[in-house]
Short mmCIF file of C-alpha atoms in Angstrom, two decimals:
data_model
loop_
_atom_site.label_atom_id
_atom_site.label_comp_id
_atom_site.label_asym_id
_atom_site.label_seq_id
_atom_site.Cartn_x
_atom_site.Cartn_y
_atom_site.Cartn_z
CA UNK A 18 43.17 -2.68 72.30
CA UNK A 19 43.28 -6.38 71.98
CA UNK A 20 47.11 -6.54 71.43
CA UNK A 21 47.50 -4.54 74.86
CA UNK A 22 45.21 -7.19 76.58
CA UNK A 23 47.91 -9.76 75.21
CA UNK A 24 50.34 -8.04 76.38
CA UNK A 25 48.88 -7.97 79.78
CA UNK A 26 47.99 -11.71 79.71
CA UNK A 27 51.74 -12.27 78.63
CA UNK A 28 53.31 -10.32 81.19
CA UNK A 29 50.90 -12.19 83.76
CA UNK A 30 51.35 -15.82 82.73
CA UNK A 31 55.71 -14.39 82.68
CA UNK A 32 55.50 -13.17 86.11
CA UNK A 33 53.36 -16.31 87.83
CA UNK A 34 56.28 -18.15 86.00
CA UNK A 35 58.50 -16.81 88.00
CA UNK A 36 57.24 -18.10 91.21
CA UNK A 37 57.84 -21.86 90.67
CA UNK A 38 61.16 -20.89 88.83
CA UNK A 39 62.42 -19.35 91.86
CA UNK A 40 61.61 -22.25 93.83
CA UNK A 41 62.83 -25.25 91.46
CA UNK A 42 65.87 -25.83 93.32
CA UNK A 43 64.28 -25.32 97.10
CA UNK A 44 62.74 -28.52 98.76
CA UNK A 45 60.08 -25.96 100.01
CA UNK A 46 58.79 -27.20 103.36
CA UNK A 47 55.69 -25.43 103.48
CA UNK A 48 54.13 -26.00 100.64
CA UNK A 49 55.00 -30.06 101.11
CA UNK A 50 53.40 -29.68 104.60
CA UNK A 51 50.49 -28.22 102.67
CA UNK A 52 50.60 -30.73 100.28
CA UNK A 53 51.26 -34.17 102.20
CA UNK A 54 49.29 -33.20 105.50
CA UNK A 55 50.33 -32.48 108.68
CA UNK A 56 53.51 -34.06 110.54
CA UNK A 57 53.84 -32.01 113.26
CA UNK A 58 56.75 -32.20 115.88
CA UNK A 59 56.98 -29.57 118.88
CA UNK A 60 60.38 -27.54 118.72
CA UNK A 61 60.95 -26.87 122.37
CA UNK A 62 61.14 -31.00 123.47
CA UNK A 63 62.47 -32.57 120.47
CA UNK A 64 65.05 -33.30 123.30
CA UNK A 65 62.37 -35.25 125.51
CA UNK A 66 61.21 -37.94 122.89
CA UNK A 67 60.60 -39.09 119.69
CA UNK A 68 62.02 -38.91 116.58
CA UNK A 69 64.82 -36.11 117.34
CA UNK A 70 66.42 -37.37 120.48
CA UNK A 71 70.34 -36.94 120.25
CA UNK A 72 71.39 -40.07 120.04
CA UNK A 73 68.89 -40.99 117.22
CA UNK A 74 70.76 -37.63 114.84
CA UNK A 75 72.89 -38.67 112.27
CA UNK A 76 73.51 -41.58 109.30
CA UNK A 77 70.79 -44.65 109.58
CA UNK A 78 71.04 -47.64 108.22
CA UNK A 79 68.15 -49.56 107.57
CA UNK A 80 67.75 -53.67 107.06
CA UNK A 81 67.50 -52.87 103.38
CA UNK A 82 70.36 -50.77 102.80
CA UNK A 83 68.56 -47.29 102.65
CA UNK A 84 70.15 -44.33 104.04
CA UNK A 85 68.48 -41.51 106.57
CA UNK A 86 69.73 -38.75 108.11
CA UNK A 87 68.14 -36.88 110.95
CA UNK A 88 69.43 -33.37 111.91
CA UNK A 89 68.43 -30.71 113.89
CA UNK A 90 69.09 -27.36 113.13
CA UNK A 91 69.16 -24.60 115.54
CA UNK A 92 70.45 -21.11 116.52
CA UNK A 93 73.48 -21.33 115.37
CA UNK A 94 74.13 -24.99 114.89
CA UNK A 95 73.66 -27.76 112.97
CA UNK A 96 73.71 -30.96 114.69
CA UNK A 97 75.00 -33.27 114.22
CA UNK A 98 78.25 -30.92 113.08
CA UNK A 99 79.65 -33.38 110.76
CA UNK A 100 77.31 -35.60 108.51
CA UNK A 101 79.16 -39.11 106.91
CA UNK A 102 76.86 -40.27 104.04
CA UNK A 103 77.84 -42.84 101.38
CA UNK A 104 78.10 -41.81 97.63
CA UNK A 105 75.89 -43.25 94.78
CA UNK A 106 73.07 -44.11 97.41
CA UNK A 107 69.85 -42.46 97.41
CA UNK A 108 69.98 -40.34 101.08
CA UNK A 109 66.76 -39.54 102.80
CA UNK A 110 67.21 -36.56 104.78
CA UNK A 111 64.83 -35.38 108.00
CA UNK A 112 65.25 -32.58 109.48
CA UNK A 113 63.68 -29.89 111.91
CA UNK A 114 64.53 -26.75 113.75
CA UNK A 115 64.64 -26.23 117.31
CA UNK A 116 63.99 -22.68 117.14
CA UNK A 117 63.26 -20.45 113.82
CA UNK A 118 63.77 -20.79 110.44
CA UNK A 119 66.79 -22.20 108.99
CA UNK A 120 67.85 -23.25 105.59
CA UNK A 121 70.46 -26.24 104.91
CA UNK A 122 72.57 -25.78 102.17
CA UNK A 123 75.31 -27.61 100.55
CA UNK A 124 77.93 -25.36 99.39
CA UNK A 125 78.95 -26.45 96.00
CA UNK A 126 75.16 -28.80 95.49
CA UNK A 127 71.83 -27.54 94.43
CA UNK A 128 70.54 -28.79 97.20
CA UNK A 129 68.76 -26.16 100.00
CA UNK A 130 66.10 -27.59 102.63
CA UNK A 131 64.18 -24.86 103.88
CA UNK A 132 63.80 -25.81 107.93
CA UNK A 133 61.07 -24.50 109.83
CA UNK A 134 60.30 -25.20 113.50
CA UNK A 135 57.32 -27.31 114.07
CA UNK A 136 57.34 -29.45 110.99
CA UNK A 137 59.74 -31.71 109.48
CA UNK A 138 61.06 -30.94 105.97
CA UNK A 139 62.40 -33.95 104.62
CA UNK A 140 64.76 -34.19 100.47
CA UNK A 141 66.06 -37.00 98.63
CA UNK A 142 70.17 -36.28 97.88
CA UNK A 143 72.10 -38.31 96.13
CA UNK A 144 75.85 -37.46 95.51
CA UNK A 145 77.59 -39.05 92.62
CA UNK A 146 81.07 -38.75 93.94
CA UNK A 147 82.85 -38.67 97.56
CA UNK A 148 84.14 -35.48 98.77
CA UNK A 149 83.48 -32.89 101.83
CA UNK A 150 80.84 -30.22 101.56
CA UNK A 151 79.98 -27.29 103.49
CA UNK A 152 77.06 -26.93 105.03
CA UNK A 153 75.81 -23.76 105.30
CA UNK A 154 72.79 -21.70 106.59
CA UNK A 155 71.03 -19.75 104.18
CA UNK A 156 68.17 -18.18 106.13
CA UNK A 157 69.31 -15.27 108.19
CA UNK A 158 68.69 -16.91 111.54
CA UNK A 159 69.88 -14.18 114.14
CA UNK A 160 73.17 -12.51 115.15
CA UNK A 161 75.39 -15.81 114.98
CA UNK A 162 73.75 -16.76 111.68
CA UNK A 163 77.05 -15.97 109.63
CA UNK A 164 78.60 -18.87 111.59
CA UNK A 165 75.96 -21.52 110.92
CA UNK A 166 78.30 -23.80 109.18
CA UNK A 167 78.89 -27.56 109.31
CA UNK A 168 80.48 -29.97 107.43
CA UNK A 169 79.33 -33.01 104.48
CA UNK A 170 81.28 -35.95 104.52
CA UNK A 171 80.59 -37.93 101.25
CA UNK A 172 82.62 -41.27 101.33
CA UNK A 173 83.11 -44.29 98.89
CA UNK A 174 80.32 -47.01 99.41
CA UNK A 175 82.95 -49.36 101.12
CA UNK A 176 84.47 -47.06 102.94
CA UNK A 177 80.76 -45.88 104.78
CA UNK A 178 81.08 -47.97 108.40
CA UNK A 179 78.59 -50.83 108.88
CA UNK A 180 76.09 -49.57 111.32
CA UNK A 181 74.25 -51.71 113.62
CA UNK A 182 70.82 -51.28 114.27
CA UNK A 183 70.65 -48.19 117.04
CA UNK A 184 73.58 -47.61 116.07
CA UNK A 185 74.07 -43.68 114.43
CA UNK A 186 77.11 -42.44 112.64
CA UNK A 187 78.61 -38.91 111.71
CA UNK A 188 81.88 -37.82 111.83
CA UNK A 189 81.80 -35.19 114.35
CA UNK A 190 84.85 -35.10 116.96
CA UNK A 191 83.30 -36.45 120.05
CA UNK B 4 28.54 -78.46 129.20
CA UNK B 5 28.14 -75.19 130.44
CA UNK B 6 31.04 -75.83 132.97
CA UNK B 7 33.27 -77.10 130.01
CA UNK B 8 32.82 -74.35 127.84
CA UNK B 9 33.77 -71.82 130.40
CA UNK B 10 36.86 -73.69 131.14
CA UNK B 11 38.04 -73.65 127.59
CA UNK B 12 37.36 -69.55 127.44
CA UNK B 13 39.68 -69.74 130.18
CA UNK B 14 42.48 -71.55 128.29
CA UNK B 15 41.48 -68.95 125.10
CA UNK B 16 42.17 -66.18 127.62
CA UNK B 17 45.31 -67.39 128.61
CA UNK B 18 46.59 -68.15 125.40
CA UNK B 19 45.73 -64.96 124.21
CA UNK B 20 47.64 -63.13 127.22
CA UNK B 21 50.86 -65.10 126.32
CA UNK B 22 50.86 -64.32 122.89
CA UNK B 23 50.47 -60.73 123.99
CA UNK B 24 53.18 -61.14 126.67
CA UNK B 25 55.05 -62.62 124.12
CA UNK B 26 54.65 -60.15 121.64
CA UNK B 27 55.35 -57.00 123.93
CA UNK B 28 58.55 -58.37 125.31
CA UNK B 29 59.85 -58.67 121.62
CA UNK B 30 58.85 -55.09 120.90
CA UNK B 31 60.74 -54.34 124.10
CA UNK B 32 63.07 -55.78 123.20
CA UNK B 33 63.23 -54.37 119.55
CA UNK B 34 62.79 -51.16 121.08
CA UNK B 35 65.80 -51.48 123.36
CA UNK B 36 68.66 -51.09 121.08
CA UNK B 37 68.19 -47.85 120.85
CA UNK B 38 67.13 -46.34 124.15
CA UNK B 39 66.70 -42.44 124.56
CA UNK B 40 69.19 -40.50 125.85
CA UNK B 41 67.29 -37.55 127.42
CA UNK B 42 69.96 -34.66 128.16
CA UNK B 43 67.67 -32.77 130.64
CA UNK B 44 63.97 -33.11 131.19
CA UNK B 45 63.40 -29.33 130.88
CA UNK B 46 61.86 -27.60 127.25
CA UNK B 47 60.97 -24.16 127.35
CA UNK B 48 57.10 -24.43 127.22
CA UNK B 49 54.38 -21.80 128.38
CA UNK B 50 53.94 -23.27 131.53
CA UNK B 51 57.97 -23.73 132.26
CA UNK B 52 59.10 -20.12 131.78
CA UNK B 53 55.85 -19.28 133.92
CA UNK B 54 56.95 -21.56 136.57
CA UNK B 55 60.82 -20.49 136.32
CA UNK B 56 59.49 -16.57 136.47
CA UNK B 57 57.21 -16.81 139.10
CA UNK B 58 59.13 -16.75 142.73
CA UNK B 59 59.41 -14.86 145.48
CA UNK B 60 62.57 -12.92 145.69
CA UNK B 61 62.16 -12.12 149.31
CA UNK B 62 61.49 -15.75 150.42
CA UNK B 63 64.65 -16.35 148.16
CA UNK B 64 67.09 -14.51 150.00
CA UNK B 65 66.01 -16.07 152.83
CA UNK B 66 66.31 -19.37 151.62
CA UNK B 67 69.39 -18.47 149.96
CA UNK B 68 71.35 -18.00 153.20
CA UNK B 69 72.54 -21.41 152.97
CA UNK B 70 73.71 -20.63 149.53
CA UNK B 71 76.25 -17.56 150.90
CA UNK B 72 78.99 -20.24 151.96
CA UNK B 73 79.46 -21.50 148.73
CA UNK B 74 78.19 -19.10 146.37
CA UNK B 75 78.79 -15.78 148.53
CA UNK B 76 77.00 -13.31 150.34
CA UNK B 77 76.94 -10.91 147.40
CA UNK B 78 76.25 -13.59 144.58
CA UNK B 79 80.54 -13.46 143.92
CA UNK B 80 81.96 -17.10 145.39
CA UNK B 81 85.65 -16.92 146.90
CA UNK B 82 86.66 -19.62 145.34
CA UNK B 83 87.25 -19.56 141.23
CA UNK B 84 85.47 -23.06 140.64
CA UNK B 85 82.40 -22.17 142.68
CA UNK B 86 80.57 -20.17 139.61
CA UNK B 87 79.37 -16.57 140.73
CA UNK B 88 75.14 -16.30 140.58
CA UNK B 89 74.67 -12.36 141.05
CA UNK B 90 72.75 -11.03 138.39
CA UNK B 91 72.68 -14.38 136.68
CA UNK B 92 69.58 -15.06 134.17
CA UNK B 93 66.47 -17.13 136.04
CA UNK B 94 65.87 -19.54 133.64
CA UNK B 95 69.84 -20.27 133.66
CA UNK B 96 70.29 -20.76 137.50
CA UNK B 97 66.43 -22.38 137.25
CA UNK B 98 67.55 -24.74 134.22
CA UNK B 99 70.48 -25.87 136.22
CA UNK B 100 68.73 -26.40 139.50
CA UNK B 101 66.01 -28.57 137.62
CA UNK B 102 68.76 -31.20 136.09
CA UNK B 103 70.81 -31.47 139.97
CA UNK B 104 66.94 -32.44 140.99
CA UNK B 105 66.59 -34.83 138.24
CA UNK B 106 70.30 -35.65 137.94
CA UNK B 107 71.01 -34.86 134.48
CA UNK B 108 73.77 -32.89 135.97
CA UNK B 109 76.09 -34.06 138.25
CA UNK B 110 77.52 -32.69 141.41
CA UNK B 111 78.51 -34.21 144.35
CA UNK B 112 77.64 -30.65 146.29
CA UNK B 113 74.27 -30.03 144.06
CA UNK B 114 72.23 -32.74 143.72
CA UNK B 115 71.77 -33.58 147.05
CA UNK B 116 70.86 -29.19 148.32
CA UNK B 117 69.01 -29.57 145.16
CA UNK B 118 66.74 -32.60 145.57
CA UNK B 119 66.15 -30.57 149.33
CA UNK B 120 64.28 -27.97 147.37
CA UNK B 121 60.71 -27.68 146.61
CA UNK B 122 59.72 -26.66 143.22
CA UNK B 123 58.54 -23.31 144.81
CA UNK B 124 62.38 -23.31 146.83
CA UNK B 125 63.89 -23.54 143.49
CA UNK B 126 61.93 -20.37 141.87
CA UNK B 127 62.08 -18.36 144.84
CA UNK B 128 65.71 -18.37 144.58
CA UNK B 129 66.17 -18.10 141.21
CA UNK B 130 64.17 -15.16 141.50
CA UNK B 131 66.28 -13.31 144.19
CA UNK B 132 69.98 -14.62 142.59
CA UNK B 133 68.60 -13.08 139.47
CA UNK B 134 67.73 -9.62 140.92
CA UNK B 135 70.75 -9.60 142.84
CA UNK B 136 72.57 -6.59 141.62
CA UNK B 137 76.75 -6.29 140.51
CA UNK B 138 77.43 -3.95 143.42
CA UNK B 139 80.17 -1.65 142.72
CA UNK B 140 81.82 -1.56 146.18
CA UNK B 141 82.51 -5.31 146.73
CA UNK B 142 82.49 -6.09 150.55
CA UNK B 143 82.94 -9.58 149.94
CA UNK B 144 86.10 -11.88 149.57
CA UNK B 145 85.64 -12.85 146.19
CA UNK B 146 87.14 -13.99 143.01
CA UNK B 147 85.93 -12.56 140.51
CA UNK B 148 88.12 -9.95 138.53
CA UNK B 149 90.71 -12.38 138.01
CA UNK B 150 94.14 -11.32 136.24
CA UNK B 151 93.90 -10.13 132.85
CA UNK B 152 94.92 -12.66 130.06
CA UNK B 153 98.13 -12.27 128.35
CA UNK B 154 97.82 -9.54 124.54
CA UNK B 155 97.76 -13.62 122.48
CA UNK B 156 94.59 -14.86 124.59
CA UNK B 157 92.79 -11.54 124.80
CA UNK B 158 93.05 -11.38 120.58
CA UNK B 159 91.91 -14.95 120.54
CA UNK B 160 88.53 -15.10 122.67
CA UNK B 161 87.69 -11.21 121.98
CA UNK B 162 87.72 -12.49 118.35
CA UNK B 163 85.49 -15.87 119.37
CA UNK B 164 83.53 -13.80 122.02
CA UNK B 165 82.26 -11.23 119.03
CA UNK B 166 82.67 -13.12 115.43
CA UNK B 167 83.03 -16.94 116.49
CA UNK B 168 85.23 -18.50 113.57
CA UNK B 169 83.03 -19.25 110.42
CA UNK B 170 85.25 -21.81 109.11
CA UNK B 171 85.08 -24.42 111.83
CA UNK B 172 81.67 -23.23 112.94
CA UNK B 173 82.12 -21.93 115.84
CA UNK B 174 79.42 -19.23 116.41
CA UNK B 175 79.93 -15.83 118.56
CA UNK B 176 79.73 -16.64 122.18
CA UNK B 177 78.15 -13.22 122.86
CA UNK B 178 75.36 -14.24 120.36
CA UNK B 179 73.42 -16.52 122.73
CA UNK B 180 75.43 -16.00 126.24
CA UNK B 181 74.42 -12.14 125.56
CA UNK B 182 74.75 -9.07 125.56
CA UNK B 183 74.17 -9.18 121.81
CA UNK B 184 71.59 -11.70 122.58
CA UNK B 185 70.57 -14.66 125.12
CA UNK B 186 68.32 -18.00 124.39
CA UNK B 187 66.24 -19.00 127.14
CA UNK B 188 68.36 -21.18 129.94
CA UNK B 189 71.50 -19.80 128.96
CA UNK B 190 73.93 -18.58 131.42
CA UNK B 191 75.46 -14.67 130.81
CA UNK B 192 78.82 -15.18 131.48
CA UNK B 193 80.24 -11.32 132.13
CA UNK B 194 80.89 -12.10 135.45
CA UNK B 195 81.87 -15.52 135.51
CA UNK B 196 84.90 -17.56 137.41
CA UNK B 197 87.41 -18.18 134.70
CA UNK B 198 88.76 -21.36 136.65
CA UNK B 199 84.23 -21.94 136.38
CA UNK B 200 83.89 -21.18 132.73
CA UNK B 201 87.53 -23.82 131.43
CA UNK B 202 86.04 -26.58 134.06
CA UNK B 203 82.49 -26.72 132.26
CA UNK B 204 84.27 -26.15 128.74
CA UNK B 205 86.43 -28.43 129.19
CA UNK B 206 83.24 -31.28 131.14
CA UNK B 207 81.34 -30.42 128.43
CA UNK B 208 84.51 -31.59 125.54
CA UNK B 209 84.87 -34.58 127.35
CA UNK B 210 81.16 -35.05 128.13
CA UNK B 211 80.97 -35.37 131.70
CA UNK B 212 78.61 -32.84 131.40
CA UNK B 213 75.82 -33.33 129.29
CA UNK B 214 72.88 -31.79 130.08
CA UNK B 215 73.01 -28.90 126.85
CA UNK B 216 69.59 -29.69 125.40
CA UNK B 217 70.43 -30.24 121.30
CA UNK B 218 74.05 -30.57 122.86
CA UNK B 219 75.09 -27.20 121.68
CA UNK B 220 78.27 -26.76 123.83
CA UNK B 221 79.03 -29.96 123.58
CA UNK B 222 79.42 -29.42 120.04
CA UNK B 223 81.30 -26.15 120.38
CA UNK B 224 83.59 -27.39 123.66
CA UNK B 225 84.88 -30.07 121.00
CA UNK B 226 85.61 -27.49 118.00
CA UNK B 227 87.76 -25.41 120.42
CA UNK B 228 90.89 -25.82 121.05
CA UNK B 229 92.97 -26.12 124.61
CA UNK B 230 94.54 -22.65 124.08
CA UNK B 231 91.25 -21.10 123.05
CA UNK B 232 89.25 -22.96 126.46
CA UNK B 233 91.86 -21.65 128.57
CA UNK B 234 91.52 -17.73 126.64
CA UNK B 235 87.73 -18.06 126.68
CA UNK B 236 87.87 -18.97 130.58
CA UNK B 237 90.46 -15.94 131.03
CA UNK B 238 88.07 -13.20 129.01
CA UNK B 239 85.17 -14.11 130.84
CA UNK B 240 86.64 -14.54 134.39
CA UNK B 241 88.79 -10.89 134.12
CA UNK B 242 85.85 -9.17 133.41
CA UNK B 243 86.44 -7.68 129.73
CA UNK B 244 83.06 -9.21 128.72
CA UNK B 245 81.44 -6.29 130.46
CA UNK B 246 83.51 -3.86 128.58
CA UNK B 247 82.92 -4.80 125.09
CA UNK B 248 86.16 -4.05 122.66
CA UNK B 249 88.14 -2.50 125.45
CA UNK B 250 90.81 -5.43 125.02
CA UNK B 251 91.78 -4.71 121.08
#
């Protein structure tokens, strides 16, 4: 009787284990908007004002050297297309959908940002090394989902451009 | 004494206001170096799609007789860079009617019959463009089936039209310009103008047109290449995006 009741309590504590296990690798938005109150943002004008505008998406550069990136993702498009980030430097990414829920991935990282309309989920990266990533969806989004795919550029410190303040870079064709 | 002291709350006042004035024209001025860049003042609220969904068709095709020149008496335009507005979603033609008014989208015809519309003008004839059926006996002069594109274009955009291309990122066309499925404000292009569909491609690629809110096509206009515009604008101006597959 009692070693079945161990058993149970095993198999219980195993299971609940499971849940933060699964979500080790996922910046999960949700439960940081749960956890560091609200910062809402409404997904239909991100267009209009604020934070999302389109020429405020891309690589900042702040006064002290930090690095953010602000993206939008939305049915079936990440935008910018092409991020240009610098290696070895802490990156602060922000980023919201326009429409559902998408997940940013890069292909090759452990990295995957759950994005949900109406908040913005925001991850540390760092990457050690230059090189080019794919970005890739990985919440089925709708019937272009498959497609969802951008690009990483991850460049040598001196080679990242010197941005001016207002200035925004990425290394989409324009 | 008492006339003294008011005088000097007087100099306190003003010195306060220039500090302020001084203080909000830095901020301006902070603030400048990055001004928005608004691509169109429409978002697809509540009250928007209420607004875009709420005309008269019959007051429409009234109003709309002034469109027939351009635009034809059947929705179908007789010339191939006119684009053809029969059957056409509301919120597209409504969308694009809204940025000639505001002049996120230019056109030397537009803006100006545009800016001539009330609000109400604008959803009245949205609404009757948008019930306007495809008739099947055409009794117009108009463009629209054009010549079919050569076996090498037809592979290309029926392939872009229904998969996209994965690698570059390039997602289906029919996945948001229908009839797999449409977003709010976007065109259906089945029975589009090809010469209509490569000049707004290719406007959007080299950004004289730039009122895609999140600048959607102006991403994809830029992944494409010339040959695929030019198939894309073919497909969709012979009319083999009504007959799904029937070009393989």
């Amino acid at each position: 009787m009692n070693w079945r009741k161990l058993r149970t309590f095993l198999l219980t504590v195993l299971v609940l284990c499971l849940i933060p296990a699964t979500r080790y690798y996922q910046i999960d938005a949700p439960l940081l908007h749960f956890l560091k109150g609200s910062r809402d943002v409404d997904p239909l004008s991100l267009h209009l004002a604020g934070e999302f505008v389109e020429n405020n998406l891309g690589t900042e550069q702040g006064a002290d050297g930090s690095v953010t990136v602000r993206m939008i993702a939305q049915q079936y498009l990440f935008v910018p297309h092409c991020i240009l980030v610098p290696a070895g430097v802490p990156v602060h990414l922000r980023i919201t959908s326009a429409d559902v829920v998408h997940a940013l991935a890069f292909n090759g990282t452990d990295y995957n940002v759950k994005v949900l309309p109406g908040t913005i989920s925001e991850a540390q990266l760092q990457f050690s090394s230059p090189g080019e990533f794919k970005t890739v969806c990985r919440e089925f989004c709708g019937a272009g989902h498959y497609a969802m795919r951008s690009e990483l550029k991850v460049v040598p410190r001196d080679q990242f451009p010197v941005l001016r303040s207002g200035e925004r870079g990425n290394c989409a064709a324009q | 004494m008492r006339r003294n002291s008011g005088r000097s709350s007087v100099w306190n006042f003003l010195r306060v206001t220039a500090v302020v004035f001084a203080a909000s024209s830095l901020l301006l001025v902070a603030s400048d170096n990055a001004p928005e860049r608004v691509p169109s003042y429409v978002s697809w609220s509540q009250e928007t799609l209420a607004a875009a969904s709420a005309g008269d068709a019959f007051r429409g095709m009234l109003l709309a007789k002034r469109c027939d020149h351009c635009h034809g008496s059947e929705g179908f335009s007789a010339t191939g860079s006119t684009p053809n507005l029969a059957d056409m979603d509301e919120l597209a033609i409504w969308k694009e009617l809204e940025d000639f008014r505001s002049h996120k989208r230019i056109s030397r015809a537009m803006e100006p019959i545009a800016e001539s519309l009330s609000s109400r003008d604008v959803a009245d004839v949205v609404a009757y463009y948008s019930k306007l059926p495809v008739y099947t006996d055409p009794q117009d002069n108009r463009n629209f089936p054009g010549s079919r594109p050569g076996p090498g274009h037809a592979a290309i955009a029926s392939h872009l039209v229904a998969f996209g291309d994965g690698e570059r990122g390039i997602p289906p066309c029919q996945s948001c310009h229908g009839p797999v499925a449409y977003r709010p404000g976007v065109p259906s292009l089945m029975t589009q103008n090809s010469e209509y569909v490569l000049s707004q491609l290719e406007a959007f690629a080299n950004r004289s047109r730039a009122n895609d809110i999140n600048m959607p096509m102006r991403t994809i206009s830029t992944l494409l290449t010339e040959d695929e515009r030019h198939a894309l604008a073919e497909y969709y101006g012979s009319g083999l995006g009504l007959q799904p597959g029937s070009s393989r």
